[in-house]
Amino acid sequence: MPVRTWFPTQIYCEPLQPTGLEKLNASLREECRQLREFDTAGRRWSEKNYPGGYTSYASMNELHRFSSTFTVLEKKLLRHARAFAKTLELDLRGRKIFMTDCWVNIMPPAAAHSLHLHPLAFISGTYYVATPEGCPGLKFEDPRLDRFMAAPPRRTDAKPMHRAHITYPAVAGNVILFESWLRHEVVANRVDAERISISFNFNWS
Ligand SMILES: [Fe+2]
């Protein structure tokens, strides 16, 4: 083939661990809901900025420093982030990868999270705690979308790698990692149950 592929956009998706996910998710589920009860400032912020849902993004966003359950999760996620950085062939210059932010997202029916990226980080991701059947996945956008200018659209039967969007299903127990500049969104939750996830950022120093 005369054509080769360059400049890939890589997305990592793996179960957090081989076993024990149900037990861990049961305690995380409870803790996430308790946090929503307790976090008045977060609920107020969410009313304006996360309609219909709850996020601790602006109020309690260093959960890995305050909760032992989240500290355990941080350690497990760090292993995945290191593996992803290795795949990306990043030269960390002897510095370490560390979690900077970690927050909870609860999306009841109708809640959505519009397109965004994660500033001040290099690897970001989400861990799924509760994913009722039919709840929305994580939709990524081709980072070159604004440069296509006059290019014709892709054929509807184009290979997934040629499409402008890719959606990873939300699966409880899975970790999804991506480079922080990659725009993504969660469309409205259309099922009658709460979708719970934990999002986080990593930096290096
Ligand atoms: Fe995000």
Coordinates of N, CA and C and ligand atoms in Angstrom, one line a residue:
M1 N 0.8 -1.2 0.0 CA 0.0 0.0 0.0 C 0.9 1.3 0.0
P2 N 0.6 2.2 -0.9 CA 1.4 3.4 -0.9 C 1.0 4.4 0.2
V3 N -0.1 4.1 0.9 CA -0.6 5.1 1.9 C -0.3 4.4 3.3
R4 N 0.3 5.2 4.2 CA 0.5 4.8 5.6 C -0.2 5.8 6.5
T5 N -0.4 5.4 7.7 CA -1.1 6.2 8.7 C -0.1 6.9 9.7
W6 N -0.3 8.2 9.9 CA 0.6 8.9 10.8 C -0.2 9.7 11.8
F7 N 0.4 10.2 12.9 CA -0.3 11.1 13.8 C -1.5 10.5 14.5
P8 N -1.4 9.3 15.0 CA -2.6 8.7 15.6 C -3.1 9.4 16.9
T9 N -4.4 9.2 17.1 CA -5.0 9.7 18.4 C -5.3 8.4 19.1
Q10 N -4.7 8.3 20.3 CA -4.8 7.0 21.0 C -5.8 7.1 22.2
I11 N -6.6 6.1 22.4 CA -7.5 6.1 23.5 C -7.4 4.7 24.2
Y12 N -7.2 4.7 25.5 CA -7.0 3.5 26.3 C -8.3 3.1 27.0
C13 N -8.6 1.8 26.9 CA -9.8 1.3 27.6 C -9.5 -0.1 28.1
E14 N -9.6 -0.2 29.5 CA -9.3 -1.5 30.1 C -10.1 -1.6 31.4
P15 N -10.4 -2.8 31.8 CA -11.0 -3.0 33.2 C -10.0 -2.5 34.2
L16 N -10.5 -1.9 35.3 CA -9.6 -1.4 36.3 C -8.7 -2.5 36.9
Q17 N -9.3 -3.7 37.1 CA -8.6 -4.8 37.7 C -9.3 -6.1 37.2
P18 N -8.7 -7.2 37.3 CA -9.3 -8.5 36.8 C -10.5 -8.9 37.6
T19 N -10.5 -8.7 38.9 CA -11.6 -9.2 39.8 C -11.9 -8.2 40.8
G20 N -13.0 -8.4 41.5 CA -13.4 -7.5 42.7 C -14.0 -6.2 42.3
L21 N -14.4 -6.1 41.1 CA -14.9 -4.8 40.6 C -16.3 -4.5 41.3
E22 N -17.1 -5.5 41.4 CA -18.4 -5.2 42.0 C -18.4 -4.7 43.4
K23 N -17.5 -5.3 44.2 CA -17.4 -4.9 45.6 C -16.9 -3.4 45.6
L24 N -15.8 -3.1 44.8 CA -15.3 -1.8 44.8 C -16.3 -0.8 44.3
N25 N -17.1 -1.1 43.3 CA -18.1 -0.2 42.8 C -19.2 0.0 43.7
A26 N -19.5 -1.0 44.5 CA -20.6 -0.8 45.5 C -20.2 0.2 46.5
S27 N -18.9 0.2 47.0 CA -18.5 1.2 48.0 C -18.4 2.6 47.3
L28 N -17.9 2.6 46.1 CA -17.8 3.9 45.4 C -19.1 4.5 45.1
R29 N -20.1 3.7 44.8 CA -21.4 4.2 44.5 C -22.0 4.9 45.7
E30 N -21.8 4.2 46.8 CA -22.4 4.7 48.1 C -21.7 6.0 48.4
E31 N -20.4 6.0 48.3 CA -19.6 7.2 48.6 C -19.9 8.4 47.7
C32 N -20.1 8.1 46.4 CA -20.5 9.2 45.4 C -21.8 9.8 45.8
R33 N -22.8 9.0 46.2 CA -24.1 9.5 46.6 C -24.0 10.3 47.9
Q34 N -23.2 9.8 48.8 CA -23.1 10.5 50.1 C -22.5 11.9 49.9
L35 N -21.5 11.9 48.9 CA -20.8 13.1 48.6 C -21.8 14.2 48.1
R36 N -22.7 13.7 47.2 CA -23.8 14.6 46.7 C -24.6 15.2 47.8
E37 N -25.0 14.3 48.8 CA -25.8 14.8 49.9 C -25.0 15.9 50.7
F38 N -23.8 15.7 50.9 CA -22.9 16.5 51.8 C -22.5 17.8 51.1
D39 N -22.3 17.7 49.8 CA -21.6 18.8 49.0 C -22.6 19.9 48.5
T40 N -23.0 20.7 49.5 CA -24.0 21.8 49.1 C -23.5 22.7 48.0
A41 N -22.2 23.1 48.2 CA -21.6 24.0 47.2 C -21.6 23.4 45.8
G42 N -21.3 22.1 45.7 CA -21.2 21.3 44.5 C -22.6 21.2 43.8
R43 N -23.6 21.0 44.7 CA -25.0 20.9 44.1 C -25.4 22.2 43.6
R44 N -25.1 23.3 44.3 CA -25.4 24.6 43.8 C -24.7 24.9 42.5
W45 N -23.4 24.6 42.4 CA -22.7 24.8 41.2 C -23.2 24.0 40.0
S46 N -23.6 22.8 40.3 CA -24.2 21.9 39.3 C -25.5 22.4 38.7
E47 N -26.3 23.0 39.6 CA -27.6 23.5 39.1 C -27.4 24.5 37.9
K48 N -26.3 25.3 38.0 CA -26.0 26.3 37.0 C -25.3 25.7 35.8
N49 N -24.3 24.8 36.1 CA -23.3 24.4 35.1 C -23.4 22.9 34.7
Y50 N -24.3 22.2 35.3 CA -24.4 20.7 35.0 C -25.8 20.4 35.1
P51 N -26.7 21.0 34.3 CA -28.1 20.9 34.5 C -28.7 19.5 34.6
G52 N -29.4 19.3 35.7 CA -30.1 18.0 35.9 C -29.2 17.0 36.6
G53 N -27.8 17.3 36.7 CA -26.9 16.3 37.3 C -26.2 16.9 38.5
Y54 N -25.2 16.1 39.0 CA -24.3 16.6 40.0 C -22.9 16.2 39.7
T55 N -22.0 17.2 39.8 CA -20.6 17.0 39.7 C -19.9 17.7 40.8
S56 N -18.8 17.1 41.3 CA -18.0 17.7 42.4 C -16.8 18.5 41.7
Y57 N -16.9 18.6 40.4 CA -15.7 19.2 39.7 C -15.3 20.6 40.2
A58 N -16.2 21.4 40.7 CA -15.8 22.8 41.1 C -15.7 22.9 42.6
S59 N -16.1 21.8 43.3 CA -16.2 21.9 44.8 C -15.2 21.0 45.5
M60 N -15.4 19.7 45.1 CA -14.5 18.7 45.8 C -13.8 17.9 44.7
N61 N -12.7 18.4 44.2 CA -12.1 17.9 43.0 C -10.7 17.3 43.3
E62 N -10.5 17.0 44.6 CA -9.2 16.3 45.0 C -9.6 15.2 45.9
L63 N -10.6 14.4 45.5 CA -11.1 13.3 46.3 C -10.1 12.3 46.7
H64 N -9.1 12.1 45.8 CA -8.0 11.2 46.1 C -7.2 11.5 47.4
R65 N -7.3 12.8 47.8 CA -6.5 13.3 49.0 C -7.4 13.2 50.2
F66 N -8.7 13.0 50.1 CA -9.6 13.1 51.3 C -10.3 11.8 51.6
S67 N -10.3 10.9 50.7 CA -11.1 9.7 51.0 C -10.2 8.5 50.7
S68 N -10.2 7.5 51.7 CA -9.4 6.3 51.5 C -9.8 5.5 50.3
T69 N -11.1 5.4 50.1 CA -11.6 4.7 48.9 C -11.0 5.3 47.6
F70 N -11.0 6.6 47.6 CA -10.5 7.2 46.4 C -9.0 7.2 46.3
T71 N -8.3 7.1 47.4 CA -6.9 6.9 47.4 C -6.5 5.6 46.8
V72 N -7.3 4.6 47.2 CA -7.1 3.2 46.6 C -7.3 3.3 45.1
L73 N -8.3 3.9 44.7 CA -8.6 4.1 43.3 C -7.5 4.8 42.5
E74 N -7.0 5.9 43.2 CA -5.9 6.6 42.6 C -4.7 5.7 42.3
K75 N -4.3 4.9 43.2 CA -3.2 4.0 43.0 C -3.4 3.1 41.8
K76 N -4.6 2.5 41.7 CA -4.9 1.6 40.6 C -4.9 2.4 39.3
L77 N -5.5 3.6 39.3 CA -5.5 4.3 38.0 C -4.1 4.8 37.6
L78 N -3.3 5.0 38.5 CA -1.9 5.5 38.2 C -1.2 4.4 37.4
R79 N -1.4 3.2 37.7 CA -0.8 2.1 37.0 C -1.3 2.1 35.5
H80 N -2.5 2.4 35.3 CA -3.1 2.5 33.9 C -2.5 3.7 33.2
A81 N -2.4 4.8 33.9 CA -1.9 6.0 33.3 C -0.4 5.8 32.9
R82 N 0.3 5.1 33.7 CA 1.8 4.8 33.4 C 1.8 4.0 32.1
A83 N 1.0 3.0 32.0 CA 1.0 2.1 30.9 C 0.6 2.9 29.6
F84 N -0.4 3.8 29.8 CA -0.8 4.6 28.6 C 0.3 5.5 28.1
A85 N 1.0 6.2 29.1 CA 2.1 7.1 28.8 C 3.2 6.3 28.1
K86 N 3.4 5.0 28.5 CA 4.4 4.2 27.8 C 4.0 3.9 26.4
T87 N 2.8 3.6 26.2 CA 2.3 3.4 24.8 C 2.5 4.6 23.9
L88 N 2.2 5.8 24.5 CA 2.4 7.0 23.8 C 3.8 7.4 23.6
E89 N 4.7 6.6 24.2 CA 6.2 6.8 24.1 C 6.6 8.3 24.5
L90 N 6.0 8.7 25.6 CA 6.4 10.0 26.2 C 7.7 9.9 27.0
D91 N 8.5 10.9 26.8 CA 9.7 10.9 27.6 C 9.5 11.8 28.8
L92 N 9.3 11.2 29.9 CA 9.0 12.0 31.1 C 10.2 12.6 31.8
R93 N 11.4 12.5 31.2 CA 12.6 13.1 31.7 C 12.8 12.8 33.2
G94 N 12.5 11.5 33.6 CA 12.7 11.1 35.0 C 11.7 11.7 35.9
R95 N 10.7 12.4 35.5 CA 9.7 12.9 36.4 C 8.6 11.9 36.6
K96 N 7.7 12.2 37.5 CA 6.7 11.2 37.8 C 5.3 11.7 37.4
I97 N 4.5 10.7 37.1 CA 3.1 11.0 36.8 C 2.3 11.1 38.1
F98 N 1.5 12.1 38.2 CA 0.6 12.1 39.4 C -0.7 12.7 39.2
M99 N -1.7 12.2 40.0 CA -3.1 12.7 39.8 C -3.2 14.1 40.4
T100 N -3.8 15.0 39.7 CA -4.0 16.4 40.2 C -5.5 16.6 40.6
D101 N -6.4 16.0 39.9 CA -7.8 16.2 40.2 C -8.6 14.9 40.1
C102 N -9.6 14.8 40.9 CA -10.4 13.6 40.8 C -11.8 14.0 41.4
W103 N -12.8 13.8 40.6 CA -14.1 14.3 40.9 C -15.2 13.3 40.5
V104 N -16.4 13.5 41.1 CA -17.5 12.6 40.8 C -18.5 13.2 39.9
N105 N -19.1 12.4 39.0 CA -20.2 12.9 38.1 C -21.4 11.9 38.3
I106 N -22.5 12.5 38.6 CA -23.8 11.7 38.7 C -24.8 12.3 37.7
M107 N -25.1 11.4 36.7 CA -26.1 11.9 35.7 C -27.4 11.1 35.8
P108 N -28.4 11.8 36.4 CA -29.7 11.2 36.4 C -30.3 11.3 34.9
P109 N -31.5 10.7 34.7 CA -32.2 10.9 33.4 C -32.1 12.3 32.9
A110 N -31.8 12.5 31.6 CA -31.8 13.8 30.9 C -30.5 14.6 31.1
A111 N -29.7 14.3 32.1 CA -28.5 15.0 32.3 C -27.5 14.7 31.1
A112 N -26.8 15.8 30.7 CA -25.8 15.6 29.6 C -24.5 16.4 30.0
H113 N -23.4 16.1 29.3 CA -22.2 16.9 29.5 C -21.6 17.2 28.1
S114 N -21.7 18.5 27.8 CA -21.4 19.0 26.4 C -19.9 18.9 26.2
L115 N -19.5 19.1 24.9 CA -18.1 19.0 24.5 C -17.1 19.8 25.3
H116 N -16.0 19.2 25.7 CA -15.0 19.9 26.5 C -13.7 19.1 26.4
L117 N -12.7 19.8 26.9 CA -11.4 19.1 27.1 C -10.9 19.4 28.5
H118 N -9.7 18.9 28.9 CA -9.3 19.0 30.3 C -8.0 19.8 30.4
P119 N -8.1 21.1 30.6 CA -6.9 21.9 30.7 C -6.0 21.6 31.9
L120 N -4.7 22.0 31.8 CA -3.7 21.8 32.9 C -3.5 20.3 33.3
A121 N -3.5 19.5 32.2 CA -3.2 18.1 32.5 C -2.7 17.5 31.2
F122 N -2.1 16.3 31.2 CA -1.7 15.7 29.9 C -2.4 14.4 29.7
I123 N -2.8 13.6 30.7 CA -3.6 12.5 30.5 C -4.8 12.6 31.4
S124 N -6.0 12.4 30.9 CA -7.2 12.5 31.6 C -8.0 11.2 31.4
G125 N -9.1 11.0 32.2 CA -9.9 9.8 32.0 C -11.0 9.8 32.9
T126 N -11.7 8.6 32.7 CA -12.9 8.4 33.5 C -13.0 6.9 33.9
Y127 N -13.5 6.7 35.1 CA -13.7 5.4 35.6 C -15.2 5.2 35.9
Y128 N -15.8 4.1 35.4 CA -17.2 3.9 35.5 C -17.6 3.1 36.7
V129 N -18.5 3.7 37.5 CA -19.0 3.2 38.7 C -20.4 2.5 38.6
A130 N -21.3 3.2 37.9 CA -22.6 2.7 37.7 C -23.1 3.0 36.3
T131 N -23.4 2.0 35.5 CA -23.7 2.3 34.1 C -25.0 1.5 33.7
P132 N -26.2 2.0 34.1 CA -27.4 1.3 33.8 C -27.5 1.0 32.3
E133 N -28.1 -0.1 31.9 CA -28.1 -0.5 30.5 C -28.8 0.6 29.7
G134 N -28.1 0.9 28.6 CA -28.6 1.9 27.6 C -28.1 3.3 27.9
C135 N -27.3 3.5 29.0 CA -26.9 4.9 29.3 C -25.8 5.3 28.3
P136 N -25.6 6.6 28.1 CA -24.7 7.1 27.1 C -23.2 6.7 27.4
G137 N -22.5 6.6 26.3 CA -21.1 6.3 26.4 C -20.3 7.6 26.4
L138 N -19.0 7.5 26.1 CA -18.1 8.7 26.0 C -17.8 8.9 24.5
K139 N -18.2 10.1 24.0 CA -18.1 10.3 22.6 C -16.9 11.3 22.4
F140 N -15.9 10.8 21.6 CA -14.7 11.6 21.2 C -14.9 12.2 19.8
E141 N -14.3 13.4 19.7 CA -14.3 14.1 18.4 C -12.9 14.1 17.8
D142 N -12.9 13.8 16.5 CA -11.6 13.9 15.7 C -11.0 15.3 16.0
P143 N -9.8 15.4 16.5 CA -9.2 16.7 16.9 C -8.9 17.5 15.7
R144 N -9.0 17.0 14.5 CA -8.7 17.8 13.3 C -10.0 18.3 12.7
L145 N -11.1 18.2 13.3 CA -12.4 18.5 12.7 C -12.5 19.9 12.2
D146 N -11.9 20.9 13.0 CA -11.9 22.3 12.5 C -11.0 22.6 11.4
R147 N -10.2 21.6 10.9 CA -9.3 21.9 9.8 C -9.8 21.2 8.5
F148 N -10.9 20.6 8.5 CA -11.3 19.9 7.3 C -11.8 20.8 6.2
M149 N -12.2 22.0 6.6 CA -12.5 23.1 5.6 C -13.4 22.5 4.5
A150 N -12.9 22.4 3.3 CA -13.8 22.0 2.1 C -13.8 20.5 1.9
A151 N -13.3 19.7 2.8 CA -13.3 18.3 2.6 C -14.7 17.7 2.6
P152 N -14.9 16.8 1.7 CA -16.3 16.2 1.7 C -16.4 15.3 2.9
P153 N -17.7 15.1 3.4 CA -17.8 14.3 4.6 C -17.4 12.8 4.3
R154 N -17.2 12.0 5.3 CA -16.9 10.6 5.1 C -18.1 9.8 4.7
R155 N -17.9 8.8 4.0 CA -19.0 7.9 3.7 C -19.6 7.3 4.9
T156 N -20.9 7.0 4.9 CA -21.5 6.5 6.1 C -21.0 5.1 6.5
D157 N -20.5 4.4 5.5 CA -19.9 3.1 5.8 C -18.4 3.1 6.0
A158 N -17.8 4.3 6.2 CA -16.4 4.4 6.4 C -15.9 3.6 7.6
K159 N -14.7 3.2 7.6 CA -14.1 2.4 8.7 C -14.2 3.3 10.0
P160 N -14.3 2.8 11.2 CA -14.4 3.6 12.4 C -13.3 4.6 12.5
M161 N -12.0 4.2 12.1 CA -10.9 5.1 12.2 C -11.0 6.3 11.3
H162 N -11.9 6.3 10.3 CA -12.0 7.4 9.4 C -13.2 8.3 9.8
R163 N -13.9 7.9 10.8 CA -15.1 8.7 11.2 C -14.7 9.9 12.1
A164 N -15.6 10.9 12.1 CA -15.3 12.2 12.8 C -15.5 12.0 14.3
H165 N -16.3 10.9 14.7 CA -16.6 10.7 16.1 C -16.5 9.2 16.4
I166 N -16.1 8.9 17.7 CA -16.1 7.5 18.1 C -16.7 7.5 19.5
T167 N -17.6 6.6 19.8 CA -18.2 6.5 21.1 C -17.8 5.3 21.8
Y168 N -17.2 5.4 23.0 CA -16.9 4.2 23.8 C -18.1 4.0 24.7
P169 N -18.6 2.8 24.8 CA -19.7 2.5 25.7 C -19.2 2.7 27.1
A170 N -20.1 3.2 28.0 CA -19.8 3.2 29.4 C -20.0 1.9 30.1
V171 N -19.0 1.3 30.6 CA -19.1 -0.1 31.2 C -18.5 0.0 32.6
A172 N -19.3 -0.3 33.6 CA -18.9 -0.2 35.0 C -17.7 -1.1 35.2
G173 N -16.6 -0.5 35.8 CA -15.4 -1.2 36.1 C -14.3 -0.9 35.0
N174 N -14.7 -0.2 33.9 CA -13.7 0.1 32.9 C -13.1 1.5 33.2
V175 N -11.8 1.6 32.8 CA -11.1 2.8 32.8 C -10.9 3.3 31.3
I176 N -11.2 4.5 31.1 CA -10.9 5.1 29.7 C -9.9 6.2 30.0
L177 N -8.8 6.2 29.2 CA -7.8 7.3 29.3 C -7.6 7.9 27.9
F178 N -7.3 9.2 27.9 CA -7.1 9.9 26.6 C -6.2 11.0 26.9
E179 N -5.5 11.6 25.9 CA -4.7 12.8 26.1 C -5.7 13.9 26.3
S180 N -5.3 14.8 27.2 CA -6.2 15.8 27.8 C -6.8 16.8 26.8
W181 N -6.1 16.9 25.6 CA -6.5 17.9 24.6 C -7.7 17.3 23.7
L182 N -8.0 16.1 23.9 CA -9.0 15.4 23.0 C -10.4 15.8 23.5
R183 N -11.1 16.5 22.6 CA -12.5 16.9 23.0 C -13.5 15.7 23.1
H184 N -14.4 15.8 24.1 CA -15.3 14.7 24.3 C -16.6 15.2 24.9
E185 N -17.6 14.3 24.9 CA -18.9 14.7 25.5 C -19.6 13.5 25.9
V186 N -20.6 13.7 26.7 CA -21.6 12.6 27.1 C -23.0 13.2 26.7
V187 N -23.6 12.5 25.8 CA -25.0 12.9 25.4 C -26.0 12.6 26.5
A188 N -27.2 13.2 26.4 CA -28.2 13.0 27.4 C -28.4 11.6 27.8
N189 N -28.5 11.4 29.1 CA -28.9 10.0 29.6 C -30.4 9.8 29.4
R190 N -30.7 8.8 28.6 CA -32.1 8.6 28.3 C -32.7 7.4 29.1
V191 N -32.0 6.8 30.0 CA -32.5 5.7 30.7 C -32.9 6.2 32.1
D192 N -33.8 5.5 32.7 CA -34.4 5.9 34.0 C -33.6 5.5 35.2
A193 N -32.3 5.7 35.2 CA -31.4 5.4 36.3 C -30.2 6.2 36.2
E194 N -29.5 6.4 37.4 CA -28.3 7.3 37.4 C -27.1 6.6 36.8
R195 N -26.4 7.3 36.0 CA -25.1 6.9 35.5 C -24.0 7.6 36.4
I196 N -23.1 6.8 37.0 CA -22.1 7.4 37.9 C -20.7 7.2 37.4
S197 N -19.9 8.2 37.3 CA -18.5 8.0 36.9 C -17.6 8.9 37.7
I198 N -16.3 8.6 37.7 CA -15.3 9.4 38.4 C -14.3 9.8 37.3
S199 N -14.1 11.1 37.2 CA -13.2 11.6 36.2 C -11.9 12.1 36.9
F200 N -10.8 12.2 36.2 CA -9.6 12.6 36.8 C -8.6 13.1 35.8
N201 N -7.6 13.8 36.3 CA -6.5 14.4 35.5 C -5.2 13.9 36.0
F202 N -4.2 13.7 35.1 CA -2.8 13.5 35.6 C -1.9 14.5 35.0
N203 N -0.9 14.9 35.8 CA 0.1 15.8 35.3 C 1.5 15.1 35.5
W204 N 2.6 15.7 35.2 CA 3.9 15.1 35.5 C 4.8 16.1 36.0
S205 N 5.7 15.7 37.0 CA 6.5 16.7 37.6 C 7.7 16.0 38.3
Ligands
FE1 FE -14.2 15.1 30.5

